[in-house]
């Protein structure tokens, strides 16, 4: 079904709306008599309309410029009249007023940047009415500039000008402005300069604007700097009365902080910025007292830290006020770091790798779940451990199937890391003197799946009596904790000189015991790693230097790629040059807890300075001058392998008579039996009595010498302190 088709012819539709022809435009006839009226009003379709504010301003500007032009023309006419009068005078060869014009160099006029910018801003603000007014005004103005006499304008140009777009009118306005700003002159050079300015592209004009702006900004900046330098006043230390007032009142932290900055600035260039009559010691003392008040440290610890960080003291103190980032270590016995990171991210943790220096560490920025209570933590997939605690184990570099000792193991973070690197092979001894803390070691070993560890609670100083022969030994010695102040703020006020000396003495005993436990003949080891969480020299370099003197060990590279070198000299102390191989880590530079790591290699199991004499023998050399040279087992040996001898004068009663023919004879005396080389054999009893007297006298004199040396050294220290105070 459907509709039937209609085969009748239909008329074709006519032209469309767009194709229809438009009517002819009605021309607006303007006579020159209406020209003056159009300046204040525009005519569209025979109706008068007022000009906009923008058009009126431009008309005013043009009127002023026309007046200036007329004044210039009148001046030029006067000059010409004067020149005609001068022509009547006799001519002079050479330079005259006639050629004076073209001899003078012409100066190009700079573009008025501010006026152009203002014009552009006003053009943007002005509306359509202003633009229409400009169209009419520009057309009539163009007619005025062409000739001074009144001329009739054809109807065709008037109609075309009324339909010009706003953009073209704005371009014409800028051109007219440029023409009006350049002053017409009779000289050819002036006209050429104006033509060059007109021919510039808009990009070139914009670049000129930018250059001029930059020059102005530079001048202003230099002026400001000069005024700041001239107005800067020198910092003056507070007087005694001001200090007393501050002590009586609660501290003003803002004032103290500003004074700290001022004192640091003065100390940076002390020669030029100091106050007249003030010494450096006064500035340092004021800085120390302000730092103690602002950061809540005691005087002793602040003095130690200022001597360690003379230039970085504020950065170090500020870093101690901020907590270090939370780090975890992946247990490679149960998982990989990549898999663990994916699981923890799914649980709502925001984490990243700790750095290129570690392949098992992760930094946790924030977490929606407690880090120490996740199923992965309880299963032993990771361990909560500070980033600085990785470093001693990395320096130790344990291998599989080795016998290793961790002398101060609690709570077990480093122990589990060592076991993971050993892959549960060999034997690992975890010792700690505190029985309560050793329980944490057992718990962490079970949770992390360690099966090759033995836990003990012996005193580390006496551990060599229990067991020796270890391939590697790790000693994370107990210390004052000056590197972990961010964790324990009580260190700021509690530690004093006695605590530091007590820790240093304990560390010296522990490191000697650790060296004695290590086996120098080990095929794969013989290494001892010493570490502390302290930044003081007394607990680090001083202890290592003591161990180098007391045992047959040497320092080797730690194998760590970052960290600062240890001190070889500090104040009046001078340490072994090899201490450069130790590593220091600071919170303000490495974003880790303050730490010290040193690696020692044991090359002999013998005690140093023994020589080739057994422990139960003494060498005696007798002269004809009734003097004997004795040598104890602790003295050094000579190049030939024979021990050096010290001359000791003895009483005649204790010496035996020796024939005058032979200058010297050596006698080796043993506790059990004595034999003399010579013509006469002394009796056994007399020989024993003489040797006892000799040994007692030698021991007394050695003791007296030691005491005299101690007194001499203490006296020297007192003198040095007095000089430093002066």
Coordinates of C-alpha atoms in Angstrom, one line a residue, residues 139-619:
X139 CA 38.7 59.5 8.3
X140 CA 38.3 63.2 8.8
X141 CA 41.6 63.6 10.5
X142 CA 43.3 61.9 7.5
X143 CA 41.7 64.5 5.3
X144 CA 43.1 67.3 7.5
X145 CA 46.7 65.9 7.5
X146 CA 46.7 65.6 3.7
X147 CA 46.1 69.4 3.1
X148 CA 45.4 72.5 5.1
X149 CA 42.7 73.7 2.7
X150 CA 39.2 72.3 2.7
X151 CA 38.5 69.7 0.0
X152 CA 35.4 67.8 -1.0
X153 CA 35.5 64.0 -0.3
X154 CA 34.0 61.7 -2.9
X155 CA 30.9 59.7 -1.8
X156 CA 32.5 56.4 -2.7
X157 CA 35.4 56.7 -0.2
X158 CA 33.1 58.0 2.5
X159 CA 30.9 54.9 2.1
X160 CA 33.8 52.5 2.1
X161 CA 35.4 54.0 5.2
X162 CA 32.2 53.5 7.2
X163 CA 32.4 49.7 6.8
X164 CA 36.0 49.2 7.8
X165 CA 36.5 46.6 10.6
X166 CA 37.6 47.5 14.1
X167 CA 41.0 45.7 13.7
X168 CA 41.9 47.7 10.6
X169 CA 40.9 51.0 12.4
X170 CA 43.1 50.1 15.4
X171 CA 46.0 49.5 13.0
X172 CA 45.5 52.9 11.3
X173 CA 45.3 54.6 14.7
X174 CA 48.7 53.2 15.7
X175 CA 50.2 54.3 12.4
X176 CA 48.8 57.8 12.8
X177 CA 50.2 58.0 16.3
X178 CA 53.6 57.1 15.0
X179 CA 53.3 59.7 12.4
X180 CA 52.2 62.4 14.8
X181 CA 54.8 61.6 17.4
X182 CA 57.7 62.1 14.9
X183 CA 58.3 65.8 14.3
X184 CA 58.6 66.7 10.7
X185 CA 61.8 68.5 9.8
X186 CA 63.4 69.8 6.7
X187 CA 66.5 67.6 7.2
X188 CA 66.8 64.4 5.3
X189 CA 68.3 62.4 8.2
X190 CA 65.3 63.0 10.4
X191 CA 62.9 61.8 7.8
X192 CA 65.0 58.6 7.2
X193 CA 65.0 57.8 11.0
X194 CA 61.2 58.1 11.1
X195 CA 60.8 55.9 8.1
X196 CA 63.0 53.2 9.8
X197 CA 60.8 53.3 12.9
X198 CA 57.7 52.9 10.7
X199 CA 59.2 49.9 8.8
X200 CA 59.8 47.9 12.0
X201 CA 57.8 44.7 12.5
X202 CA 55.5 44.3 15.5
X203 CA 57.8 41.6 16.8
X204 CA 60.8 43.9 16.7
X205 CA 58.8 46.6 18.5
X206 CA 57.8 44.1 21.2
X207 CA 61.4 43.0 21.6
X208 CA 62.4 46.6 22.1
X209 CA 59.8 47.0 24.8
X210 CA 61.1 43.9 26.6
X211 CA 64.7 45.1 26.5
X212 CA 63.7 48.5 27.9
X213 CA 61.7 46.8 30.7
X214 CA 64.6 44.6 31.6
X215 CA 67.0 47.5 31.8
X216 CA 64.6 49.4 34.1
X217 CA 64.2 46.3 36.3
X218 CA 68.0 45.9 36.6
X219 CA 68.5 49.5 37.5
X220 CA 65.8 49.3 40.2
X221 CA 67.3 46.0 41.6
X222 CA 70.8 47.5 41.8
X223 CA 69.4 50.6 43.5
X224 CA 67.6 48.4 46.1
X225 CA 70.7 46.4 46.8
X226 CA 72.8 49.5 47.3
X227 CA 70.2 50.9 49.7
X228 CA 70.0 47.7 51.6
X229 CA 73.8 47.5 52.0
X230 CA 74.0 51.1 53.1
X231 CA 71.2 50.8 55.6
X232 CA 72.4 47.5 57.0
X233 CA 73.5 47.9 60.6
X234 CA 76.2 45.9 62.4
X235 CA 74.9 43.4 64.9
X236 CA 75.7 44.3 68.5
X237 CA 76.0 41.7 71.2
X238 CA 73.6 42.1 74.2
X239 CA 75.0 43.8 77.3
X240 CA 75.2 42.3 80.7
X241 CA 72.0 44.0 81.9
X242 CA 70.0 42.8 78.8
X243 CA 71.2 39.2 79.5
X244 CA 70.0 39.5 83.2
X245 CA 66.6 40.7 82.0
X246 CA 66.3 37.8 79.6
X247 CA 67.2 35.3 82.4
X248 CA 64.6 36.8 84.7
X249 CA 61.9 36.6 82.1
X250 CA 60.6 33.6 80.0
X251 CA 62.7 33.2 76.8
X252 CA 61.6 35.0 73.7
X253 CA 62.2 32.3 71.1
X254 CA 61.7 34.7 68.1
X255 CA 64.3 37.1 69.4
X256 CA 66.8 34.2 70.2
X257 CA 66.3 32.8 66.7
X258 CA 67.0 36.1 65.0
X259 CA 70.1 36.6 67.2
X260 CA 71.4 33.1 66.3
X261 CA 71.1 34.1 62.6
X262 CA 72.9 37.4 63.2
X263 CA 75.8 35.8 65.1
X264 CA 76.2 33.2 62.4
X265 CA 76.4 35.9 59.8
X266 CA 79.0 37.8 61.8
X267 CA 81.1 34.7 62.3
X268 CA 80.9 34.0 58.5
X269 CA 82.9 37.3 57.9
X270 CA 84.2 38.1 61.3
X271 CA 86.9 40.6 60.2
X272 CA 84.5 43.0 58.5
X273 CA 81.2 42.5 60.5
X274 CA 82.4 42.2 64.1
X275 CA 81.7 44.9 66.7
X276 CA 84.7 46.9 67.8
X277 CA 86.2 45.7 71.0
X278 CA 84.5 42.2 70.8
X279 CA 86.4 38.9 70.4
X280 CA 85.4 35.8 68.6
X281 CA 85.2 33.9 71.8
X282 CA 82.4 36.3 73.0
X283 CA 80.4 35.7 69.9
X284 CA 80.8 31.9 70.1
X285 CA 79.8 31.9 73.8
X286 CA 76.7 33.9 73.0
X287 CA 75.8 31.5 70.1
X288 CA 76.3 28.5 72.4
X289 CA 74.0 29.9 75.1
X290 CA 71.3 30.8 72.6
X291 CA 71.5 27.4 70.9
X292 CA 71.2 25.6 74.3
X293 CA 68.0 27.7 75.2
X294 CA 66.4 27.4 71.7
X295 CA 67.0 23.6 71.2
X296 CA 67.1 22.5 74.9
X297 CA 70.6 21.1 75.1
X298 CA 73.0 21.1 78.0
X299 CA 76.3 23.1 77.8
X300 CA 78.6 20.0 77.6
X301 CA 76.9 18.3 74.7
X302 CA 76.4 21.6 72.8
X303 CA 80.1 22.4 73.1
X304 CA 80.9 18.9 71.7
X305 CA 78.5 19.3 68.8
X306 CA 79.8 22.8 67.9
X307 CA 83.3 21.5 67.8
X308 CA 82.2 18.7 65.4
X309 CA 80.0 20.9 63.2
X310 CA 81.4 24.4 63.3
X311 CA 79.6 25.4 60.0
X312 CA 76.7 22.9 60.0
X313 CA 75.6 23.1 63.6
X314 CA 72.1 24.6 62.9
X315 CA 71.4 22.1 60.1
X316 CA 72.4 19.2 62.4
X317 CA 70.2 20.5 65.3
X318 CA 67.3 21.1 63.0
X319 CA 67.6 17.6 61.6
X320 CA 67.5 16.2 65.1
X321 CA 64.1 17.9 65.7
X322 CA 62.6 15.9 62.8
X323 CA 61.9 12.2 62.9
X324 CA 63.7 10.0 60.4
X325 CA 61.5 8.1 57.8
X326 CA 60.2 4.7 58.8
X327 CA 62.1 2.0 56.9
X328 CA 61.6 -1.8 56.7
X329 CA 63.9 -4.6 55.5
X330 CA 62.7 -7.4 53.3
X331 CA 63.4 -10.9 54.6
X332 CA 64.9 -12.6 51.5
X333 CA 64.5 -16.0 53.0
X334 CA 60.7 -15.8 52.5
X335 CA 59.9 -13.2 49.9
X336 CA 61.3 -10.6 47.4
X337 CA 61.2 -6.9 47.7
X338 CA 59.0 -6.4 44.6
X339 CA 56.4 -8.8 45.7
X340 CA 56.3 -7.4 49.2
X341 CA 55.9 -3.9 47.9
X342 CA 52.9 -4.8 45.8
X343 CA 51.2 -6.6 48.7
X344 CA 51.8 -3.6 51.1
X345 CA 50.6 -1.1 48.5
X346 CA 47.4 -3.0 48.1
X347 CA 47.0 -2.8 51.9
X348 CA 47.2 1.0 51.8
X349 CA 50.9 1.8 52.3
X350 CA 52.7 4.5 50.5
X351 CA 56.3 3.3 50.1
X352 CA 59.4 3.5 47.8
X353 CA 62.8 1.8 47.7
X354 CA 65.2 3.3 50.2
X355 CA 67.9 3.9 47.6
X356 CA 70.3 2.4 45.1
X357 CA 72.7 1.4 47.9
X358 CA 70.3 -1.2 49.3
X359 CA 68.3 -4.0 47.5
X360 CA 66.2 -5.0 50.5
X361 CA 65.1 -1.7 52.1
X362 CA 61.8 0.2 51.7
X363 CA 60.8 3.6 53.0
X364 CA 57.2 3.9 54.3
X365 CA 55.8 7.5 54.0
X366 CA 52.3 6.8 55.4
X367 CA 50.1 3.8 56.0
X368 CA 46.4 3.2 56.5
X369 CA 47.2 0.0 58.6
X370 CA 49.6 -0.4 61.5
X371 CA 53.0 -1.4 60.0
X372 CA 53.9 -3.7 62.9
X373 CA 50.6 -5.7 62.8
X374 CA 50.1 -6.7 59.2
X375 CA 49.8 -10.4 58.3
X376 CA 53.1 -10.0 56.3
X377 CA 54.9 -8.7 59.4
X378 CA 53.6 -11.5 61.6
X379 CA 54.6 -14.0 58.9
X380 CA 58.2 -12.7 59.0
X381 CA 58.2 -11.2 55.5
X382 CA 59.8 -7.9 56.7
X383 CA 61.5 -6.4 59.7
X384 CA 61.1 -2.9 61.1
X385 CA 64.6 -1.6 61.1
X386 CA 66.4 1.8 60.7
X387 CA 68.2 2.5 57.4
X388 CA 71.5 3.1 59.2
X389 CA 71.3 -0.4 60.8
X390 CA 71.8 -1.9 57.3
X391 CA 75.2 -0.4 57.0
X392 CA 77.3 -2.5 59.5
X393 CA 75.9 -5.8 58.1
X394 CA 76.7 -4.6 54.5
X395 CA 80.2 -3.7 55.6
X396 CA 80.6 -7.1 57.3
X397 CA 79.6 -8.9 54.1
X398 CA 79.0 -12.4 55.6
X399 CA 79.3 -15.5 53.4
X400 CA 77.7 -18.9 53.5
X401 CA 79.0 -21.7 55.8
X402 CA 80.9 -19.3 58.0
X403 CA 81.1 -19.0 61.8
X404 CA 80.0 -15.5 62.8
X405 CA 79.5 -13.7 66.1
X406 CA 77.2 -10.8 66.8
X407 CA 78.6 -9.6 70.2
X408 CA 75.8 -7.1 71.1
X409 CA 72.8 -8.5 69.1
X410 CA 69.6 -7.3 70.8
X411 CA 66.9 -6.8 69.6
X412 CA 68.0 -9.0 66.6
X413 CA 67.7 -6.8 63.5
X414 CA 71.3 -7.1 62.4
X415 CA 71.4 -10.8 63.4
X416 CA 68.4 -11.7 61.2
X417 CA 70.0 -9.7 58.3
X418 CA 73.3 -11.7 58.7
X419 CA 71.3 -14.9 58.7
X420 CA 69.5 -13.9 55.6
X421 CA 72.7 -13.2 53.8
X422 CA 74.1 -16.5 55.0
X423 CA 71.0 -18.2 53.7
X424 CA 70.6 -20.2 56.9
X425 CA 73.9 -21.9 56.5
X426 CA 76.9 -22.0 58.8
X427 CA 76.6 -21.0 62.5
X428 CA 75.6 -17.6 63.8
X429 CA 76.1 -16.7 67.5
X430 CA 73.9 -13.9 68.8
X431 CA 75.1 -12.7 72.2
X432 CA 73.8 -10.0 74.5
X433 CA 74.7 -9.4 78.2
X434 CA 71.1 -8.3 79.0
X435 CA 68.9 -11.4 79.5
X436 CA 65.6 -9.4 79.2
X437 CA 66.6 -8.0 75.8
X438 CA 67.8 -11.4 74.6
X439 CA 64.2 -12.6 74.6
X440 CA 63.5 -10.1 71.7
X441 CA 66.3 -11.9 69.8
X442 CA 64.6 -15.2 70.2
X443 CA 61.2 -13.9 69.1
X444 CA 62.6 -12.2 66.0
X445 CA 64.6 -15.3 65.0
X446 CA 61.5 -17.5 65.2
X447 CA 59.3 -15.0 63.3
X448 CA 61.9 -14.5 60.5
X449 CA 62.5 -18.2 60.1
X450 CA 66.2 -18.3 61.2
X451 CA 67.5 -21.9 61.9
X452 CA 71.3 -21.5 62.2
X453 CA 71.5 -19.1 65.2
X454 CA 72.6 -19.7 68.8
X455 CA 71.6 -17.2 71.5
X456 CA 73.8 -16.5 74.5
X457 CA 73.9 -14.0 77.4
X458 CA 77.6 -13.7 78.2
X459 CA 79.4 -10.5 79.0
X460 CA 81.1 -9.5 75.8
X461 CA 84.3 -8.5 77.5
X462 CA 84.8 -12.1 78.7
X463 CA 83.5 -13.8 75.6
X464 CA 87.1 -14.8 74.4
X465 CA 87.2 -17.1 77.4
X466 CA 84.0 -18.8 76.3
X467 CA 84.8 -19.3 72.5
X468 CA 87.1 -18.0 69.8
X469 CA 87.9 -18.8 66.2
X470 CA 85.2 -16.9 64.5
X471 CA 85.5 -15.9 60.8
X472 CA 83.8 -12.6 61.2
X473 CA 82.7 -10.6 64.3
X474 CA 80.1 -7.7 64.4
X475 CA 80.3 -5.3 67.3
X476 CA 77.5 -2.8 67.5
X477 CA 78.8 -1.3 70.7
X478 CA 76.6 0.4 73.3
X479 CA 77.0 4.2 73.1
X480 CA 75.7 7.6 74.3
X481 CA 73.1 7.8 71.5
X482 CA 74.1 11.3 70.2
X483 CA 73.3 10.1 66.7
X484 CA 69.7 9.2 67.4
X485 CA 68.5 12.3 69.4
X486 CA 65.4 12.4 67.2
X487 CA 64.3 9.1 68.7
X488 CA 65.4 9.8 72.3
X489 CA 65.3 13.5 73.2
X490 CA 66.4 12.8 76.8
X491 CA 70.0 12.6 75.5
X492 CA 70.0 16.4 75.1
X493 CA 70.0 17.1 78.8
X494 CA 71.1 13.8 80.5
X495 CA 74.6 13.2 79.0
X496 CA 77.7 14.6 80.6
X497 CA 81.4 14.0 80.4
X498 CA 81.4 11.0 82.8
X499 CA 78.8 9.2 80.7
X500 CA 81.0 9.7 77.6
X501 CA 84.1 8.4 79.3
X502 CA 82.2 5.4 80.7
X503 CA 81.0 4.5 77.3
X504 CA 84.4 5.0 75.7
X505 CA 86.1 2.7 78.3
X506 CA 83.5 0.0 77.8
X507 CA 83.8 0.2 74.0
X508 CA 87.6 -0.2 74.2
X509 CA 87.2 -3.4 76.3
X510 CA 84.6 -4.8 73.9
X511 CA 86.6 -4.1 70.7
X512 CA 89.7 -5.9 72.2
X513 CA 87.5 -8.9 73.1
X514 CA 86.0 -8.9 69.6
X515 CA 89.4 -8.9 68.0
X516 CA 90.5 -11.7 70.3
X517 CA 87.5 -13.8 69.3
X518 CA 88.3 -13.5 65.6
X519 CA 90.6 -15.9 63.9
X520 CA 93.4 -14.3 61.7
X521 CA 94.0 -17.6 59.9
X522 CA 90.4 -17.9 58.6
X523 CA 90.4 -18.6 54.9
X524 CA 87.4 -16.4 54.1
X525 CA 87.3 -13.9 56.9
X526 CA 89.3 -12.5 59.7
X527 CA 87.2 -9.3 59.7
X528 CA 85.8 -7.2 62.6
X529 CA 83.2 -4.5 62.0
X530 CA 82.8 -1.9 64.7
X531 CA 79.8 0.5 64.7
X532 CA 78.0 3.0 67.0
X533 CA 75.0 5.2 66.8
X534 CA 77.1 8.2 68.1
X535 CA 78.8 11.1 66.4
X536 CA 81.4 11.9 69.1
X537 CA 85.1 11.3 68.4
X538 CA 85.7 9.8 71.8
X539 CA 83.4 6.9 71.0
X540 CA 84.5 6.3 67.4
X541 CA 88.0 7.3 66.1
X542 CA 89.5 7.3 69.5
X543 CA 88.4 3.6 70.2
X544 CA 89.6 2.4 66.7
X545 CA 93.0 4.2 67.2
X546 CA 93.3 2.4 70.6
X547 CA 92.6 -1.0 69.0
X548 CA 95.2 -0.4 66.3
X549 CA 97.8 0.1 69.0
X550 CA 96.9 -2.8 71.1
X551 CA 96.2 -5.6 68.6
X552 CA 97.6 -6.8 65.2
X553 CA 94.8 -5.3 63.1
X554 CA 94.6 -2.9 60.2
X555 CA 91.7 -0.8 58.8
X556 CA 90.3 -1.8 55.4
X557 CA 87.6 -0.3 53.2
X558 CA 84.0 -0.7 54.4
X559 CA 82.7 -1.1 50.8
X560 CA 80.0 1.5 51.3
X561 CA 79.6 4.0 48.4
X562 CA 78.5 7.0 50.4
X563 CA 79.3 8.6 53.8
X564 CA 81.9 11.0 55.0
X565 CA 85.5 10.0 55.9
X566 CA 86.5 9.7 59.6
X567 CA 88.7 12.2 61.4
X568 CA 92.5 11.7 61.3
X569 CA 93.0 14.8 63.5
X570 CA 90.6 16.5 65.9
X571 CA 91.6 19.4 68.0
X572 CA 94.8 18.3 69.9
X573 CA 94.2 14.6 69.0
X574 CA 96.1 12.9 66.2
X575 CA 94.9 9.5 64.9
X576 CA 96.3 6.9 62.5
X577 CA 96.1 8.1 58.9
X578 CA 94.2 4.9 57.9
X579 CA 91.1 6.2 59.8
X580 CA 90.1 7.9 56.5
X581 CA 88.7 4.5 55.5
X582 CA 86.0 4.7 58.2
X583 CA 82.6 6.1 57.4
X584 CA 80.4 8.7 59.2
X585 CA 76.7 9.2 58.5
X586 CA 74.8 12.3 59.6
X587 CA 71.0 13.0 59.7
X588 CA 71.3 16.4 58.0
X589 CA 73.3 15.1 55.0
X590 CA 72.1 11.5 54.5
X591 CA 68.7 11.6 56.1
X592 CA 69.8 8.6 58.3
X593 CA 70.5 8.3 62.0
X594 CA 74.0 9.5 63.0
X595 CA 76.2 6.4 62.6
X596 CA 79.9 5.4 62.5
X597 CA 81.2 2.2 60.8
X598 CA 84.8 0.8 60.7
X599 CA 86.1 -2.4 59.3
X600 CA 89.2 -4.1 60.7
X601 CA 91.3 -7.0 59.3
X602 CA 93.2 -9.2 61.8
X603 CA 96.5 -10.3 60.3
X604 CA 98.1 -12.1 63.4
X605 CA 96.8 -13.9 66.4
X606 CA 99.8 -12.9 68.5
X607 CA 99.8 -10.0 70.8
X608 CA 101.9 -7.1 69.5
X609 CA 105.4 -6.1 71.0
X610 CA 106.2 -9.6 72.2
X611 CA 109.4 -10.3 70.3
X612 CA 110.9 -13.8 70.1
X613 CA 111.3 -14.4 73.9
X614 CA 108.9 -16.7 75.8
X615 CA 106.7 -15.2 78.4
X616 CA 108.6 -16.8 81.3
X617 CA 112.1 -15.5 80.4
X618 CA 114.1 -12.3 80.8
X619 CA 117.2 -11.2 79.0

